[in-house]
Amino acid sequence: MTTYRKIILVALILAFGVVTLGAYVRLSDAGLGCPDWPGCYGKLTPHNAADAINAELAVRPDGPVSHAKAWKEMVHRYFAGTLGLLVLAIAMLAWRGRREMHGGLGLPWLLLGLIVFQAMLGMWTVTQLLKPLIVSSHLLGGMTTLALLLWLWLRERGQSAHTYYASSDHLRSGALLGLILVAMQIGLGGWVSTNYAALACPDFPLCHGAWVPPMDFEQGFTLHRNLGETATGELLPLSALTAIHWTHRVMALVVTLYLGWLVLRLMRSPGYAGMGLAIGGLLVLQVSLGISNVLFGLPLAVAVAHNAGAALLLSSLVVLNYRVRRR
């Protein structure tokens, strides 16, 4: 099973890259760089589709299509496609070695099903013109793929190394709640990003000069609508974008307070001080990046780092939950 574990590790690293690259594509407005799927104007590469891209640029020079955006979009697809092949290999190897599998086939085959659904979401992201619900679901699917691959790798590594951890029954519920809160915050962050609401509150810590500014939660959290529009097709008002952004900020405060408490518990638990330091450090980094996005006007590098930081914080909570459930 050595090859099996190596493939899982490669897939795990690639999944983190795909999540980060997907954020870069989204934040650099390259999501429609190639307006069809899975190719680019029916071609394998933007180079082969140069004539079609030039024709689109001639009609709409400021539109969503350009050579640079097309390459960004297609590189993301190449990486995602490679990840899909690796997950397929993991599922097939798990089936072949099922008699030696201690954890069963459920997780490898769940990953395969998820990666197929992710591919469909990637297609719908383009064909449905970046609908927020689809793009947000695609982001959450990527994070879930990363988390499940990490859990699978930890499980296989633990079985190989016969790793044991200190008694941690008292940490189980706290670790699980922390993971749930971080997942919810990532979902809210994805909703902020896919609705382009990151700068809806241009000041910090206030929002439009108030702790509770005018907000339209109904329009902001209507799921089935087009990008930048209400459910009836009108322009989405600033108050709706403000509601999305403000909710993400409030949830960030909740997550920060809870994880701060959890870190203190970990620091006082034998064998978990290192985990506490790691989670605490990632939490401080995430909060700093989030505030920097507002104060500096959403620099691309900072915004992408914020997405990568969310993936790392989620991963740290996955590791913690694995450890507290394994002796």
PDB file of N, CA and C in Angstrom, residues 25-26 28-42 45-47 49-50 52-54 56-57 60 63-77 122 125-127 129-130 196:
ATOM      1  N   VAL A  25      -8.170  32.417  -9.949  1.00  0.00           N
ATOM      2  CA  VAL A  25      -8.974  32.579 -11.168  1.00  0.00           C
ATOM      3  C   VAL A  25     -10.197  33.444 -10.871  1.00  0.00           C
ATOM      4  N   ARG A  26     -10.885  33.133  -9.779  1.00  0.00           N
ATOM      5  CA  ARG A  26     -12.105  33.869  -9.432  1.00  0.00           C
ATOM      6  C   ARG A  26     -11.808  35.329  -9.125  1.00  0.00           C
ATOM      7  N   SER A  28      -9.289  37.163 -10.002  1.00  0.00           N
ATOM      8  CA  SER A  28      -8.754  37.933 -11.127  1.00  0.00           C
ATOM      9  C   SER A  28      -9.755  38.012 -12.275  1.00  0.00           C
ATOM     10  N   ASP A  29     -11.030  37.688 -11.982  1.00  0.00           N
ATOM     11  CA  ASP A  29     -12.130  37.794 -12.952  1.00  0.00           C
ATOM     12  C   ASP A  29     -11.875  36.981 -14.215  1.00  0.00           C
ATOM     13  N   ALA A  30     -11.273  35.810 -14.050  1.00  0.00           N
ATOM     14  CA  ALA A  30     -10.962  34.961 -15.202  1.00  0.00           C
ATOM     15  C   ALA A  30     -11.892  33.756 -15.292  1.00  0.00           C
ATOM     16  N   GLY A  31     -12.970  33.751 -14.523  1.00  0.00           N
ATOM     17  CA  GLY A  31     -13.868  32.607 -14.498  1.00  0.00           C
ATOM     18  C   GLY A  31     -14.543  32.319 -15.824  1.00  0.00           C
ATOM     19  N   LEU A  32     -14.677  33.337 -16.666  1.00  0.00           N
ATOM     20  CA  LEU A  32     -15.242  33.155 -17.999  1.00  0.00           C
ATOM     21  C   LEU A  32     -14.191  33.395 -19.073  1.00  0.00           C
ATOM     22  N   GLY A  33     -12.928  33.172 -18.704  1.00  0.00           N
ATOM     23  CA  GLY A  33     -11.845  33.359 -19.675  1.00  0.00           C
ATOM     24  C   GLY A  33     -11.988  32.463 -20.884  1.00  0.00           C
ATOM     25  N   CYS A  34     -12.560  31.286 -20.667  1.00  0.00           N
ATOM     26  CA  CYS A  34     -12.963  30.385 -21.751  1.00  0.00           C
ATOM     27  C   CYS A  34     -14.446  30.098 -21.526  1.00  0.00           C
ATOM     28  N   PRO A  35     -15.330  30.630 -22.363  1.00  0.00           N
ATOM     29  CA  PRO A  35     -16.762  30.580 -22.075  1.00  0.00           C
ATOM     30  C   PRO A  35     -17.443  29.251 -22.387  1.00  0.00           C
ATOM     31  N   ASP A  36     -16.662  28.209 -22.669  1.00  0.00           N
ATOM     32  CA  ASP A  36     -17.226  26.884 -22.865  1.00  0.00           C
ATOM     33  C   ASP A  36     -16.471  25.900 -21.969  1.00  0.00           C
ATOM     34  N   TRP A  37     -16.883  24.620 -22.037  1.00  0.00           N
ATOM     35  CA  TRP A  37     -16.282  23.615 -21.154  1.00  0.00           C
ATOM     36  C   TRP A  37     -16.356  22.265 -21.845  1.00  0.00           C
ATOM     37  N   PRO A  38     -15.324  21.403 -21.750  1.00  0.00           N
ATOM     38  CA  PRO A  38     -14.107  21.535 -20.926  1.00  0.00           C
ATOM     39  C   PRO A  38     -12.950  22.229 -21.630  1.00  0.00           C
ATOM     40  N   GLY A  39     -13.061  22.440 -22.930  1.00  0.00           N
ATOM     41  CA  GLY A  39     -11.985  23.090 -23.666  1.00  0.00           C
ATOM     42  C   GLY A  39     -12.126  24.593 -23.674  1.00  0.00           C
ATOM     43  N   CYS A  40     -11.407  25.221 -24.568  1.00  0.00           N
ATOM     44  CA  CYS A  40     -11.461  26.675 -24.724  1.00  0.00           C
ATOM     45  C   CYS A  40     -11.833  26.962 -26.173  1.00  0.00           C
ATOM     46  N   TYR A  41     -13.073  27.358 -26.372  1.00  0.00           N
ATOM     47  CA  TYR A  41     -13.627  27.497 -27.717  1.00  0.00           C
ATOM     48  C   TYR A  41     -13.453  26.200 -28.499  1.00  0.00           C
ATOM     49  N   GLY A  42     -13.661  25.084 -27.798  1.00  0.00           N
ATOM     50  CA  GLY A  42     -13.565  23.775 -28.428  1.00  0.00           C
ATOM     51  C   GLY A  42     -12.158  23.272 -28.635  1.00  0.00           C
ATOM     52  N   THR A  45      -6.125  24.061 -25.834  1.00  0.00           N
ATOM     53  CA  THR A  45      -5.389  25.131 -25.165  1.00  0.00           C
ATOM     54  C   THR A  45      -5.826  26.484 -25.712  1.00  0.00           C
ATOM     55  N   PRO A  46      -5.635  27.563 -24.944  1.00  0.00           N
ATOM     56  CA  PRO A  46      -5.907  28.906 -25.464  1.00  0.00           C
ATOM     57  C   PRO A  46      -5.055  29.249 -26.678  1.00  0.00           C
ATOM     58  N   HIS A  47      -3.879  28.650 -26.776  1.00  0.00           N
ATOM     59  CA  HIS A  47      -3.034  28.890 -27.959  1.00  0.00           C
ATOM     60  C   HIS A  47      -3.744  28.426 -29.224  1.00  0.00           C
ATOM     61  N   ALA A  49      -6.876  28.217 -29.536  1.00  0.00           N
ATOM     62  CA  ALA A  49      -8.112  28.988 -29.661  1.00  0.00           C
ATOM     63  C   ALA A  49      -7.834  30.479 -29.873  1.00  0.00           C
ATOM     64  N   ALA A  50      -6.618  30.818 -30.280  1.00  0.00           N
ATOM     65  CA  ALA A  50      -6.221  32.229 -30.389  1.00  0.00           C
ATOM     66  C   ALA A  50      -7.125  33.019 -31.329  1.00  0.00           C
ATOM     67  N   ALA A  52     -10.325  32.534 -32.089  1.00  0.00           N
ATOM     68  CA  ALA A  52     -11.620  32.784 -31.468  1.00  0.00           C
ATOM     69  C   ALA A  52     -11.504  33.839 -30.370  1.00  0.00           C
ATOM     70  N   ILE A  53     -10.434  33.783 -29.594  1.00  0.00           N
ATOM     71  CA  ILE A  53     -10.229  34.772 -28.531  1.00  0.00           C
ATOM     72  C   ILE A  53     -10.038  36.156 -29.132  1.00  0.00           C
ATOM     73  N   ASN A  54      -9.266  36.255 -30.205  1.00  0.00           N
ATOM     74  CA  ASN A  54      -9.041  37.552 -30.872  1.00  0.00           C
ATOM     75  C   ASN A  54     -10.348  38.105 -31.435  1.00  0.00           C
ATOM     76  N   GLU A  56     -13.345  37.565 -30.242  1.00  0.00           N
ATOM     77  CA  GLU A  56     -14.125  38.051 -29.103  1.00  0.00           C
ATOM     78  C   GLU A  56     -13.574  39.377 -28.592  1.00  0.00           C
ATOM     79  N   LEU A  57     -12.252  39.503 -28.548  1.00  0.00           N
ATOM     80  CA  LEU A  57     -11.638  40.755 -28.106  1.00  0.00           C
ATOM     81  C   LEU A  57     -11.969  41.906 -29.043  1.00  0.00           C
ATOM     82  N   ARG A  60     -15.588  42.773 -27.968  1.00  0.00           N
ATOM     83  CA  ARG A  60     -15.683  43.268 -26.594  1.00  0.00           C
ATOM     84  C   ARG A  60     -14.290  43.330 -25.974  1.00  0.00           C
ATOM     85  N   GLY A  63     -14.342  42.866 -22.280  1.00  0.00           N
ATOM     86  CA  GLY A  63     -15.184  41.766 -21.828  1.00  0.00           C
ATOM     87  C   GLY A  63     -14.425  40.772 -20.964  1.00  0.00           C
ATOM     88  N   PRO A  64     -15.068  39.661 -20.646  1.00  0.00           N
ATOM     89  CA  PRO A  64     -14.458  38.688 -19.732  1.00  0.00           C
ATOM     90  C   PRO A  64     -13.412  37.797 -20.380  1.00  0.00           C
ATOM     91  N   VAL A  65     -13.253  37.892 -21.695  1.00  0.00           N
ATOM     92  CA  VAL A  65     -12.335  37.001 -22.418  1.00  0.00           C
ATOM     93  C   VAL A  65     -11.074  37.758 -22.812  1.00  0.00           C
ATOM     94  N   SER A  66      -9.932  37.152 -22.532  1.00  0.00           N
ATOM     95  CA  SER A  66      -8.629  37.643 -23.000  1.00  0.00           C
ATOM     96  C   SER A  66      -7.693  36.461 -23.004  1.00  0.00           C
ATOM     97  N   HIS A  67      -6.533  36.636 -23.632  1.00  0.00           N
ATOM     98  CA  HIS A  67      -5.574  35.531 -23.679  1.00  0.00           C
ATOM     99  C   HIS A  67      -5.079  35.181 -22.276  1.00  0.00           C
ATOM    100  N   ALA A  68      -4.792  36.193 -21.469  1.00  0.00           N
ATOM    101  CA  ALA A  68      -4.293  35.941 -20.115  1.00  0.00           C
ATOM    102  C   ALA A  68      -5.345  35.228 -19.272  1.00  0.00           C
ATOM    103  N   LYS A  69      -6.593  35.690 -19.348  1.00  0.00           N
ATOM    104  CA  LYS A  69      -7.659  35.075 -18.557  1.00  0.00           C
ATOM    105  C   LYS A  69      -7.942  33.650 -19.035  1.00  0.00           C
ATOM    106  N   ALA A  70      -7.850  33.442 -20.333  1.00  0.00           N
ATOM    107  CA  ALA A  70      -8.078  32.098 -20.863  1.00  0.00           C
ATOM    108  C   ALA A  70      -7.035  31.121 -20.338  1.00  0.00           C
ATOM    109  N   TRP A  71      -5.783  31.556 -20.284  1.00  0.00           N
ATOM    110  CA  TRP A  71      -4.729  30.679 -19.760  1.00  0.00           C
ATOM    111  C   TRP A  71      -4.922  30.399 -18.271  1.00  0.00           C
ATOM    112  N   LYS A  72      -5.325  31.420 -17.529  1.00  0.00           N
ATOM    113  CA  LYS A  72      -5.581  31.202 -16.098  1.00  0.00           C
ATOM    114  C   LYS A  72      -6.671  30.157 -15.899  1.00  0.00           C
ATOM    115  N   GLU A  73      -7.748  30.306 -16.647  1.00  0.00           N
ATOM    116  CA  GLU A  73      -8.869  29.382 -16.518  1.00  0.00           C
ATOM    117  C   GLU A  73      -8.468  27.958 -16.920  1.00  0.00           C
ATOM    118  N   MET A  74      -7.737  27.834 -18.023  1.00  0.00           N
ATOM    119  CA  MET A  74      -7.391  26.506 -18.507  1.00  0.00           C
ATOM    120  C   MET A  74      -6.330  25.829 -17.635  1.00  0.00           C
ATOM    121  N   VAL A  75      -5.396  26.587 -17.097  1.00  0.00           N
ATOM    122  CA  VAL A  75      -4.418  25.984 -16.191  1.00  0.00           C
ATOM    123  C   VAL A  75      -5.120  25.411 -14.973  1.00  0.00           C
ATOM    124  N   HIS A  76      -6.106  26.133 -14.480  1.00  0.00           N
ATOM    125  CA  HIS A  76      -6.899  25.615 -13.361  1.00  0.00           C
ATOM    126  C   HIS A  76      -7.602  24.311 -13.752  1.00  0.00           C
ATOM    127  N   ARG A  77      -8.128  24.252 -14.955  1.00  0.00           N
ATOM    128  CA  ARG A  77      -8.793  23.028 -15.409  1.00  0.00           C
ATOM    129  C   ARG A  77      -7.799  21.884 -15.566  1.00  0.00           C
ATOM    130  N   GLY A 122     -17.924  22.729 -11.976  1.00  0.00           N
ATOM    131  CA  GLY A 122     -17.017  23.540 -12.789  1.00  0.00           C
ATOM    132  C   GLY A 122     -17.623  23.866 -14.141  1.00  0.00           C
ATOM    133  N   THR A 125     -20.443  26.359 -13.588  1.00  0.00           N
ATOM    134  CA  THR A 125     -19.904  27.685 -13.273  1.00  0.00           C
ATOM    135  C   THR A 125     -19.775  28.521 -14.536  1.00  0.00           C
ATOM    136  N   VAL A 126     -19.316  27.878 -15.615  1.00  0.00           N
ATOM    137  CA  VAL A 126     -19.123  28.579 -16.886  1.00  0.00           C
ATOM    138  C   VAL A 126     -20.440  28.722 -17.635  1.00  0.00           C
ATOM    139  N   THR A 127     -21.165  27.620 -17.798  1.00  0.00           N
ATOM    140  CA  THR A 127     -22.373  27.654 -18.620  1.00  0.00           C
ATOM    141  C   THR A 127     -23.498  28.465 -17.985  1.00  0.00           C
ATOM    142  N   LEU A 129     -22.877  31.157 -16.184  1.00  0.00           N
ATOM    143  CA  LEU A 129     -22.356  32.528 -16.100  1.00  0.00           C
ATOM    144  C   LEU A 129     -22.109  32.986 -14.660  1.00  0.00           C
ATOM    145  N   LEU A 130     -21.393  32.159 -13.917  1.00  0.00           N
ATOM    146  CA  LEU A 130     -20.912  32.509 -12.578  1.00  0.00           C
ATOM    147  C   LEU A 130     -22.039  32.786 -11.586  1.00  0.00           C
ATOM    148  N   TYR A 196     -18.957  39.278  -5.102  1.00  0.00           N
ATOM    149  CA  TYR A 196     -18.097  40.464  -5.197  1.00  0.00           C
ATOM    150  C   TYR A 196     -18.470  41.498  -4.133  1.00  0.00           C
TER     151      TYR A 196
END
